[in-house]
Short mmCIF file of C-alpha atoms and ligand atoms in Angstrom, two decimals:
data_model
loop_
_atom_site.label_atom_id
_atom_site.label_comp_id
_atom_site.label_asym_id
_atom_site.label_seq_id
_atom_site.Cartn_x
_atom_site.Cartn_y
_atom_site.Cartn_z
CA MET A 18 101.08 100.89 144.16
CA SER A 19 97.83 101.24 142.56
CA PRO A 20 95.21 98.44 141.07
CA PRO A 21 96.35 98.63 137.42
CA VAL A 22 93.45 101.15 134.82
CA ARG A 23 91.03 98.84 133.74
CA ILE A 24 90.39 99.80 130.16
CA ILE A 25 87.97 99.02 127.35
CA VAL A 26 88.81 99.68 123.32
CA VAL A 27 86.74 100.84 120.94
CA GLY A 28 87.50 99.93 117.86
CA ALA A 29 90.43 97.20 117.70
CA GLY A 30 92.22 98.32 114.20
CA CYS A 31 95.73 99.55 113.70
CA ARG A 32 95.89 102.34 116.01
CA GLY A 33 94.00 100.31 119.13
CA SER A 34 95.98 97.76 118.40
CA ILE A 35 99.20 99.66 119.34
CA TYR A 36 98.02 101.69 122.04
CA SER A 37 96.53 98.64 124.07
CA ARG A 38 100.14 97.08 123.74
CA TYR A 39 101.00 99.10 126.82
CA ALA A 40 99.39 96.62 128.28
CA ILE A 41 101.64 93.94 127.31
CA ILE A 42 104.72 95.85 128.28
CA HIS A 43 103.55 97.16 131.88
CA PRO A 44 100.57 95.00 132.67
CA ASP A 45 100.81 96.34 136.78
CA ARG A 46 99.96 99.31 135.37
CA VAL A 47 96.85 98.33 133.44
CA GLN A 48 94.94 95.91 131.57
CA VAL A 49 92.36 95.42 128.99
CA VAL A 50 89.04 94.13 129.98
CA GLY A 51 87.50 94.50 127.15
CA VAL A 52 86.73 95.76 123.87
CA ALA A 53 83.83 96.89 121.35
CA ASP A 54 85.36 96.22 116.88
CA PRO A 55 82.03 94.49 114.61
CA SER A 56 85.01 92.80 113.00
CA LYS A 57 84.98 88.65 114.91
CA PHE A 58 89.56 88.83 113.60
CA ALA A 59 89.82 91.87 115.02
CA ARG A 60 87.50 90.62 118.77
CA THR A 61 89.31 86.88 118.15
CA LYS A 62 92.54 88.78 118.30
CA PHE A 63 92.41 90.77 121.47
CA ARG A 64 90.54 87.85 123.43
CA GLN A 65 94.16 85.88 122.13
CA LEU A 66 96.35 88.78 123.53
CA TYR A 67 94.41 90.02 126.21
CA ASN A 68 92.27 86.94 127.99
CA ILE A 69 89.49 88.90 127.41
CA ALA A 70 86.07 87.66 129.31
CA ASP A 71 83.86 86.69 126.27
CA GLU A 72 81.11 89.01 127.54
CA ASN A 73 83.22 91.85 127.52
CA LEU A 74 84.02 90.57 123.46
CA CYS A 75 81.39 92.87 121.77
CA GLU A 76 79.68 93.61 118.58
CA ASP A 77 78.89 97.06 119.33
CA TRP A 78 80.16 99.54 122.19
CA HIS A 79 76.41 100.28 122.97
CA THR A 80 76.81 97.30 124.91
CA PHE A 81 79.30 98.83 128.15
CA VAL A 82 77.40 102.48 128.04
CA GLN A 83 74.40 100.01 128.87
CA ARG A 84 76.37 98.10 131.90
CA ASP A 85 77.33 98.77 134.66
CA LYS A 86 80.76 100.40 134.07
CA CYS A 87 83.50 98.33 134.24
CA ALA A 88 86.57 99.99 133.47
CA ASP A 89 88.09 103.40 134.44
CA ALA A 90 89.11 104.52 130.99
CA VAL A 91 88.03 103.85 126.87
CA LEU A 92 90.63 104.11 124.42
CA ILE A 93 87.98 105.42 121.46
CA CYS A 94 90.72 104.22 118.09
CA THR A 95 87.04 104.28 115.67
CA PRO A 96 87.20 106.00 111.48
CA ASP A 97 86.75 109.30 112.16
CA GLN A 98 83.07 110.04 111.74
CA LEU A 99 82.44 107.68 114.29
CA HIS A 100 83.98 109.43 117.76
CA LYS A 101 81.85 112.05 118.56
CA GLU A 102 78.79 109.83 119.52
CA PRO A 103 81.35 106.87 121.69
CA ALA A 104 82.98 109.63 122.80
CA VAL A 105 79.68 111.36 124.77
CA ALA A 106 78.62 108.42 125.50
CA PHE A 107 81.31 107.42 127.32
CA ALA A 108 81.69 110.48 129.18
CA LYS A 109 78.79 110.87 130.02
CA LYS A 110 79.04 106.74 131.95
CA GLY A 111 81.97 108.44 133.53
CA PHE A 112 84.92 107.49 131.42
CA HIS A 113 87.95 108.99 131.12
CA ILE A 114 88.77 109.53 127.95
CA LEU A 115 91.51 108.59 124.62
CA LEU A 116 90.25 109.74 121.68
CA GLU A 117 92.58 109.43 118.43
CA LYS A 118 91.80 112.73 116.38
CA PRO A 119 90.68 113.98 114.88
CA MET A 120 88.41 114.47 118.14
CA ALA A 121 85.65 115.30 115.36
CA THR A 122 84.37 115.79 111.46
CA THR A 123 82.71 118.61 112.37
CA VAL A 124 83.15 122.05 114.66
CA GLU A 125 79.58 121.37 116.95
CA ASP A 126 80.52 117.52 117.45
CA CYS A 127 84.03 119.14 118.69
CA LEU A 128 83.03 121.30 120.95
CA GLU A 129 79.80 118.52 122.00
CA ILE A 130 82.43 115.88 123.54
CA VAL A 131 84.68 119.12 125.24
CA LYS A 132 81.32 119.82 126.35
CA THR A 133 80.36 116.90 128.35
CA CYS A 134 83.91 115.59 129.28
CA SER A 135 84.15 118.71 131.07
CA GLN A 136 80.58 119.03 133.01
CA ASN A 137 81.25 114.76 133.69
CA GLY A 138 84.36 115.69 135.38
CA VAL A 139 86.45 112.92 132.45
CA MET A 140 89.69 113.24 131.64
CA LEU A 141 90.13 113.77 127.70
CA CYS A 142 93.47 112.97 126.20
CA VAL A 143 93.72 113.70 121.72
CA GLY A 144 95.61 111.79 119.78
CA HIS A 145 98.17 114.14 118.74
CA VAL A 146 100.76 111.57 119.78
CA LEU A 147 103.59 113.81 118.48
CA ARG A 148 103.56 116.38 121.01
CA TYR A 149 104.18 114.27 122.78
CA HIS A 150 107.86 113.40 120.84
CA PRO A 151 110.81 114.04 122.53
CA SER A 152 111.85 116.85 119.93
CA ILE A 153 108.23 118.46 119.36
CA CYS A 154 109.14 118.96 123.07
CA LYS A 155 112.24 120.24 122.92
CA ILE A 156 111.73 122.82 120.42
CA LYS A 157 109.05 123.46 123.45
CA GLU A 158 111.74 123.93 126.21
CA LEU A 159 114.07 125.82 123.94
CA LEU A 160 111.48 128.84 122.78
CA ASP A 161 110.21 128.60 125.69
CA SER A 162 113.53 129.25 127.31
CA GLY A 163 113.52 132.81 124.66
CA VAL A 164 116.78 130.88 123.28
CA ILE A 165 115.86 132.43 119.82
CA GLY A 166 114.22 135.78 121.34
CA ASP A 167 110.68 136.27 120.30
CA VAL A 168 109.62 133.65 117.65
CA ILE A 169 108.47 135.50 114.42
CA HIS A 170 108.21 133.21 111.98
CA ILE A 171 107.31 129.28 111.97
CA GLN A 172 107.52 127.36 108.63
CA HIS A 173 106.47 123.68 108.98
CA LEU A 174 106.44 120.86 106.07
CA GLU A 175 104.65 117.76 106.45
CA GLN A 176 105.90 115.31 103.60
CA ILE A 177 103.41 112.62 103.57
CA GLY A 178 104.96 109.83 100.90
CA SER A 179 103.72 109.48 97.76
CA ASN A 180 102.94 105.41 98.15
CA HIS A 181 101.47 106.23 101.81
CA PHE A 182 99.04 108.68 100.37
CA ALA A 183 97.99 105.77 97.65
CA HIS A 184 96.96 104.25 100.22
CA SER A 185 95.56 106.03 103.10
CA TYR A 186 94.36 109.48 100.83
CA VAL A 187 93.41 107.69 97.00
CA ARG A 188 92.67 103.86 97.74
CA GLY A 189 92.08 103.65 101.13
CA ASN A 190 89.92 105.13 105.04
CA TRP A 191 90.91 108.70 104.56
CA ARG A 192 90.41 109.37 100.68
CA ASN A 193 86.88 110.28 100.52
CA GLU A 194 85.69 113.32 102.78
CA ALA A 195 81.85 112.44 102.89
CA GLU A 196 82.56 109.06 104.67
CA SER A 197 85.87 110.03 106.29
CA SER A 198 87.28 114.18 106.62
CA CYS A 199 89.05 116.70 104.52
CA SER A 200 92.71 115.58 104.34
CA LEU A 201 94.32 118.81 106.21
CA LEU A 202 91.96 116.86 108.91
CA ALA A 203 92.95 113.15 109.20
CA LYS A 204 96.83 114.29 108.37
CA SER A 205 97.62 117.54 109.15
CA CYS A 206 95.82 118.18 112.41
CA HIS A 207 98.21 117.22 114.01
CA ASP A 208 100.94 119.93 112.76
CA ILE A 209 98.02 122.61 113.04
CA ASP A 210 98.42 122.03 116.59
CA LEU A 211 102.06 121.52 117.00
CA ILE A 212 102.35 124.71 115.10
CA HIS A 213 99.46 126.19 117.46
CA HIS A 214 101.76 124.99 121.03
CA TRP A 215 104.78 126.10 119.57
CA ALA A 216 102.69 129.63 119.57
CA GLY A 217 102.58 129.73 122.99
CA GLY A 218 99.14 131.13 123.25
CA ARG A 219 99.09 133.64 120.86
CA LYS A 220 95.88 133.56 119.53
CA CYS A 221 95.79 133.34 115.84
CA LEU A 222 94.06 136.02 114.20
CA LYS A 223 93.62 135.36 110.69
CA VAL A 224 93.85 131.75 108.02
CA THR A 225 94.28 131.47 104.73
CA SER A 226 94.32 127.40 102.68
CA PHE A 227 94.33 126.61 99.19
CA GLY A 228 95.12 123.43 98.14
CA PHE A 229 93.62 120.83 95.23
CA VAL A 230 93.07 116.98 94.33
CA SER A 231 97.19 116.28 92.37
CA HIS A 232 97.47 114.09 89.80
CA PHE A 233 95.23 111.18 90.82
CA SER A 234 92.15 111.89 88.51
CA LYS A 235 90.86 110.04 86.07
CA ASN A 236 92.48 112.35 83.51
CA HIS A 237 95.93 111.33 84.29
CA LYS A 238 95.17 107.56 83.72
CA PRO A 239 97.94 106.16 81.59
CA THR A 240 97.09 104.85 78.00
CA GLY A 241 96.19 100.93 78.39
CA ALA A 242 95.59 100.92 81.90
CA ALA A 243 93.46 98.72 83.44
CA ASN A 244 91.13 99.10 86.21
CA ARG A 245 93.08 96.81 89.34
CA CYS A 246 96.51 96.57 89.39
CA LEU A 247 96.46 93.35 89.19
CA ASP A 248 94.74 93.20 85.80
CA CYS A 249 96.91 95.76 84.59
CA SER A 250 99.13 95.88 81.21
CA VAL A 251 100.97 98.47 82.23
CA GLU A 252 101.26 98.06 85.93
CA ASP A 253 105.43 97.77 85.87
CA THR A 254 105.95 102.03 84.76
CA CYS A 255 103.34 102.84 87.06
CA PRO A 256 104.88 103.60 90.20
CA TYR A 257 101.25 103.64 92.78
CA SER A 258 100.89 100.04 90.74
CA ALA A 259 99.46 97.46 93.72
CA SER A 260 101.33 94.94 92.95
CA LYS A 261 105.13 97.31 94.31
CA ILE A 262 103.43 98.03 97.04
CA TYR A 263 101.18 95.50 98.51
CA LEU A 264 102.64 91.99 97.05
CA ASN A 265 105.70 92.55 96.08
CA PRO A 266 106.48 93.38 100.41
CA VAL A 267 104.85 90.33 100.74
CA LYS A 268 106.40 88.25 98.60
CA GLN A 269 109.64 88.77 100.56
CA GLY A 270 107.96 87.98 103.25
CA TYR A 271 107.38 91.19 104.73
CA THR A 272 103.91 91.60 106.02
CA GLY A 273 103.57 95.12 108.28
CA TRP A 274 101.68 98.43 107.50
CA PRO A 275 100.21 98.65 104.55
CA VAL A 276 100.41 94.93 104.00
CA SER A 277 98.97 94.51 106.86
CA ILE A 278 95.99 96.81 106.99
CA ILE A 279 94.33 95.55 103.23
CA CYS A 280 93.28 91.96 104.89
CA HIS A 281 90.30 93.53 107.18
CA SER A 282 89.66 89.74 108.19
CA ALA A 283 92.89 87.41 107.52
CA ALA A 284 96.60 87.57 108.38
CA PRO A 285 98.68 88.35 105.13
CA ASP A 286 100.28 86.45 103.17
CA ILE A 287 100.88 85.69 99.37
CA GLU A 288 96.96 84.19 98.87
CA THR A 289 95.07 86.58 101.15
CA VAL A 290 96.74 89.76 99.79
CA THR A 291 96.36 88.80 96.04
CA GLU A 292 92.98 87.66 96.67
CA ALA A 293 92.29 91.37 98.66
CA LEU A 294 94.68 93.53 95.59
CA LYS A 295 91.76 91.51 93.15
CA THR A 296 88.36 92.34 94.91
CA GLY A 297 89.02 94.81 97.47
CA PRO A 298 89.66 98.70 97.34
CA TYR A 299 93.58 98.63 97.36
CA GLY A 300 93.48 95.95 93.78
CA ARG A 301 92.45 99.56 92.27
CA CYS A 302 94.46 101.92 89.59
CA VAL A 303 94.80 105.19 91.33
CA TYR A 304 93.37 106.73 88.09
CA GLU A 305 89.75 105.56 89.13
CA CYS A 306 89.58 106.15 92.61
CA ASP A 307 86.58 107.62 94.71
CA ASN A 308 89.12 110.29 96.69
CA ASP A 309 88.13 113.58 96.44
CA VAL A 310 91.13 114.95 99.35
CA CYS A 311 93.60 117.47 98.69
CA SER A 312 97.48 115.50 97.68
CA ASN A 313 98.61 119.33 98.50
CA GLN A 314 97.71 122.31 100.12
CA VAL A 315 99.16 125.57 102.14
CA VAL A 316 98.48 126.93 104.81
CA ASN A 317 98.73 130.86 106.05
CA MET A 318 98.75 132.46 109.75
CA GLU A 319 98.63 135.54 111.32
CA PHE A 320 98.69 135.41 115.59
CA GLU A 321 98.95 137.82 118.00
CA GLY A 322 101.55 139.93 117.95
CA GLY A 323 102.73 139.48 114.60
CA LEU A 324 104.09 135.78 114.63
CA THR A 325 103.78 134.55 111.58
CA ALA A 326 103.00 130.88 110.52
CA ALA A 327 102.93 128.95 106.82
CA PHE A 328 102.16 125.32 106.85
CA SER A 329 102.59 122.91 103.64
CA MET A 330 101.64 119.98 103.55
CA VAL A 331 102.30 117.62 100.25
CA ALA A 332 101.85 113.89 98.96
CA PHE A 333 104.45 113.72 96.23
CA THR A 334 107.19 113.14 98.80
CA LYS A 335 110.26 110.40 99.07
CA GLU A 336 110.01 110.82 103.13
CA LEU A 337 107.23 109.25 104.76
CA CYS A 338 105.40 111.00 107.45
CA VAL A 339 109.19 113.91 107.67
CA ARG A 340 108.20 117.03 108.85
CA ARG A 341 110.74 120.23 108.59
CA THR A 342 110.56 122.78 110.65
CA THR A 343 112.01 125.83 110.66
CA ILE A 344 111.27 128.76 113.57
CA TYR A 345 113.22 132.61 113.02
CA GLY A 346 113.14 134.28 116.47
CA SER A 347 114.38 137.57 116.51
CA MET A 348 117.93 136.24 118.56
CA GLY A 349 118.48 133.10 116.52
CA GLU A 350 116.96 130.34 114.66
CA LEU A 351 115.63 126.70 114.85
CA SER A 352 115.35 124.23 112.99
CA LEU A 353 114.20 120.68 113.14
CA LEU A 354 115.53 117.57 111.46
CA ASN A 355 116.07 113.72 111.44
CA ASN A 356 115.41 114.75 115.35
CA GLU A 357 117.89 116.96 115.71
CA VAL A 358 117.29 119.98 116.58
CA ARG A 359 119.52 123.31 115.69
CA VAL A 360 119.50 125.99 116.94
CA PHE A 361 121.67 129.12 115.03
CA ASP A 362 121.88 131.85 117.96
CA PHE A 363 122.55 135.62 115.17
CA LEU A 364 125.47 137.29 118.38
CA THR A 365 128.15 134.30 118.71
CA GLN A 366 127.29 133.23 115.16
CA LYS A 367 127.51 129.89 116.54
CA THR A 368 125.07 126.76 115.61
CA THR A 369 124.37 124.50 119.06
CA LYS A 370 122.74 121.06 118.64
CA HIS A 371 120.12 119.45 120.42
CA VAL A 372 119.44 115.00 120.21
CA ALA A 373 116.07 114.61 121.78
CA ALA A 374 115.72 110.98 123.06
CA VAL A 375 113.67 108.66 121.03
CA ASN A 376 112.65 105.97 123.61
CA ALA A 377 111.26 103.54 120.66
CA ARG A 378 109.37 100.34 121.59
CA GLU A 379 109.62 97.69 119.97
CA GLU A 380 106.16 96.30 121.22
CA PHE A 381 105.16 99.69 119.20
CA GLY A 382 105.84 98.88 115.97
CA LEU A 383 108.79 99.81 114.11
CA THR A 384 108.70 103.75 115.01
CA GLY A 385 105.17 104.36 116.96
CA HIS A 386 105.75 107.54 115.95
CA GLY A 387 109.03 107.50 117.00
CA GLY A 388 107.95 106.39 120.36
CA ALA A 389 105.43 109.22 120.76
CA ASP A 390 102.72 106.42 120.86
CA TYR A 391 104.07 105.16 123.54
CA LEU A 392 104.87 108.08 125.16
CA LEU A 393 101.10 109.13 124.14
CA ILE A 394 99.42 105.57 125.91
CA ASP A 395 102.36 106.03 129.29
CA SER A 396 100.63 109.88 129.51
CA PHE A 397 97.74 108.96 130.46
CA ILE A 398 97.19 105.96 132.21
CA SER A 399 100.24 108.33 134.26
CA ALA A 400 97.01 110.62 134.15
CA VAL A 401 94.04 107.80 135.70
CA THR A 402 96.71 106.41 137.77
CA ASN A 403 96.82 110.20 139.42
CA ASN A 404 93.82 111.47 139.15
CA ASP A 405 96.64 113.71 137.86
CA PRO A 406 95.27 115.72 134.30
CA SER A 407 98.29 117.79 134.12
CA LEU A 408 100.08 115.49 132.39
CA ILE A 409 98.07 114.95 129.32
CA ILE A 410 99.59 117.65 126.64
CA SER A 411 97.01 116.60 124.41
CA ASP A 412 94.15 118.24 126.77
CA ALA A 413 90.51 118.95 125.28
CA GLU A 414 90.55 122.80 125.47
CA GLU A 415 94.38 122.63 123.16
CA SER A 416 92.56 120.05 120.35
CA LEU A 417 89.79 121.72 120.45
CA LYS A 418 91.13 125.23 119.82
CA SER A 419 93.96 123.64 116.56
CA HIS A 420 91.26 121.67 115.58
CA LEU A 421 88.67 124.92 115.62
CA LEU A 422 91.75 125.95 113.50
CA VAL A 423 92.11 123.18 110.94
CA PHE A 424 88.50 123.31 110.36
CA GLU A 425 88.87 127.56 109.47
CA ALA A 426 91.65 127.04 107.00
CA GLU A 427 89.44 125.08 105.42
CA ARG A 428 86.60 127.10 105.23
CA SER A 429 88.96 129.49 103.66
CA ARG A 430 90.20 126.94 101.02
CA ARG A 431 86.56 125.92 100.24
CA GLU A 432 84.72 129.80 100.24
CA ASP A 433 88.54 131.03 98.30
CA ARG A 434 88.96 134.40 101.50
CA VAL A 435 91.17 134.86 104.40
CA ILE A 436 89.51 133.57 107.48
CA HIS A 437 89.24 136.42 110.26
CA LEU A 438 88.81 134.17 113.29
CA ASP A 439 86.94 135.28 116.07
CA GLN A 440 88.83 136.67 118.48
CA SER A 441 86.79 137.09 121.48
CA GLY A 442 87.48 133.27 122.31
N1 NAD B 521 96.91 109.18 115.79
C1 NAD B 521 97.93 109.15 114.99
O1 NAD B 521 98.92 109.48 114.43
C2 NAD B 521 96.84 108.49 114.07
C3 NAD B 521 97.91 107.69 113.25
C4 NAD B 521 96.56 107.27 111.88
C5 NAD B 521 95.13 106.51 112.55
N2 NAD B 521 94.82 107.93 113.72
C6 NAD B 521 93.08 107.91 113.57
O2 NAD B 521 92.85 106.71 114.27
C7 NAD B 521 91.35 106.39 114.71
C8 NAD B 521 90.85 105.18 113.53
O3 NAD B 521 92.50 104.36 112.41
P1 NAD B 521 92.76 102.44 112.26
O4 NAD B 521 94.51 103.13 111.03
O5 NAD B 521 93.35 102.28 113.98
O6 NAD B 521 92.12 102.77 111.37
P2 NAD B 521 91.61 101.20 111.47
O7 NAD B 521 90.72 100.86 110.49
O8 NAD B 521 92.48 99.80 111.72
O9 NAD B 521 90.62 100.18 112.57
C9 NAD B 521 89.25 100.69 112.45
C10 NAD B 521 88.66 100.03 113.67
O10 NAD B 521 87.57 100.42 113.88
C11 NAD B 521 86.27 98.63 114.29
N3 NAD B 521 85.20 99.33 113.89
C12 NAD B 521 84.65 100.41 113.03
N4 NAD B 521 83.15 100.61 112.97
C13 NAD B 521 83.37 101.14 114.69
C14 NAD B 521 82.21 100.42 115.85
N5 NAD B 521 80.72 101.03 115.26
N6 NAD B 521 82.22 100.57 116.96
C15 NAD B 521 83.37 99.31 116.99
N7 NAD B 521 84.56 99.34 116.08
C16 NAD B 521 84.21 100.02 115.06
C17 NAD B 521 86.89 98.96 112.38
O11 NAD B 521 86.78 96.95 112.29
C18 NAD B 521 88.48 98.66 113.02
O12 NAD B 521 88.50 97.42 113.59
C19 NAD B 521 91.15 107.36 112.92
O13 NAD B 521 90.32 108.07 113.40
C20 NAD B 521 92.26 107.86 112.25
O14 NAD B 521 92.53 108.54 111.78
C21 NAD B 521 95.62 108.04 114.70
#
């Protein structure tokens, strides 16, 4: 039996906390030995959960790269703009890395991370959790088996959810491109990655994209609305009211996401949530925020061999982060909805259903991306334990290719033109 993998967590917020729970389920496989986070609240929580020695509770991650190496791997779960520096520094120090998506917010930084990991012989697993989802794996398996013949067209939709968009992309951490990244990268690098995965090694030749920041702007502010929902006289007619999204749930005893996110340095209750809404970013009117990321965007791609793909991302949906996918082949049609993969065969005119078993772990939250969060960290830990990079599906090279595709799609939107991709690489 191998000793547990020792990990350090850099960024002990939502994602860092989720992945770390693996150590609670499998203490024989993983030990959280250090944490770096400027938030005292986050560090204290980690100390209580993982019994971390005081000298390994750090405000600044640089401490861990300046000292002798005290762990095998690091989970980098900092905000988007703070991925590249720690990733490069920990790679140089010989740590295997689980890096949250997006890898980084520029092409240059993504390339540097991948190069440094390769030069230092460390494994890099990017947080493309959906690649580990049983339904997604089933689609890949079915496509590779040739069950729908040649793949001709991929149609993929990401329904963000209206309240989720208001929370994360209008009021929250991913609302402003200069502070985080464009929404195609922040939200849908997963989706472009899946399309790239299903295209199965065929290179993307051309890409176009259009997208807009719709509705969430000053000119849509209702007459008489205040700048904060708790002061607003027309709040009851607004679906995006912060009282509805945060305060009403906590009054009914719910303290999970997104309520849990808004009181950074305290546990959520009626008092802390009310205070957060009075003074913090999540109490702002959605029509008075400094948001500039797209709420609806389409991306069209042409791959080698005439394979086309069309992706849509839309904020204004009832469903929360539910994807709809249909893949059209020369011999049949495959579709995914709610964990069920259906294959219609043109020859037999019959539909076969495949329900991929979802192993959602309670400890990983209500869904944990349908069990995929658990499966990603499980694969990463197995890869480190066995020194076997092949166990990582979302590896450096694959993730880099799909990230580059996102950057090119966004360039197309900005420059309002078709981008012809470099066909040499
Ligand atoms: N894979 C996925 O599906 C998925 C889902 C959500 C978020 N993410 C990504 O995960 C990352 C983290 O997101 P989150 O939702 O956990 O955010 P979060 O705000 O909950 O957590 C970020 C943490 O980083 C800490 N931090 C800030 N600066 C730091 C620094 N210099 N050093 C160390 N820690 C620092 C913050 O105090 C906070 O605790 C982001 O890049 C985000 O885009 C991925």
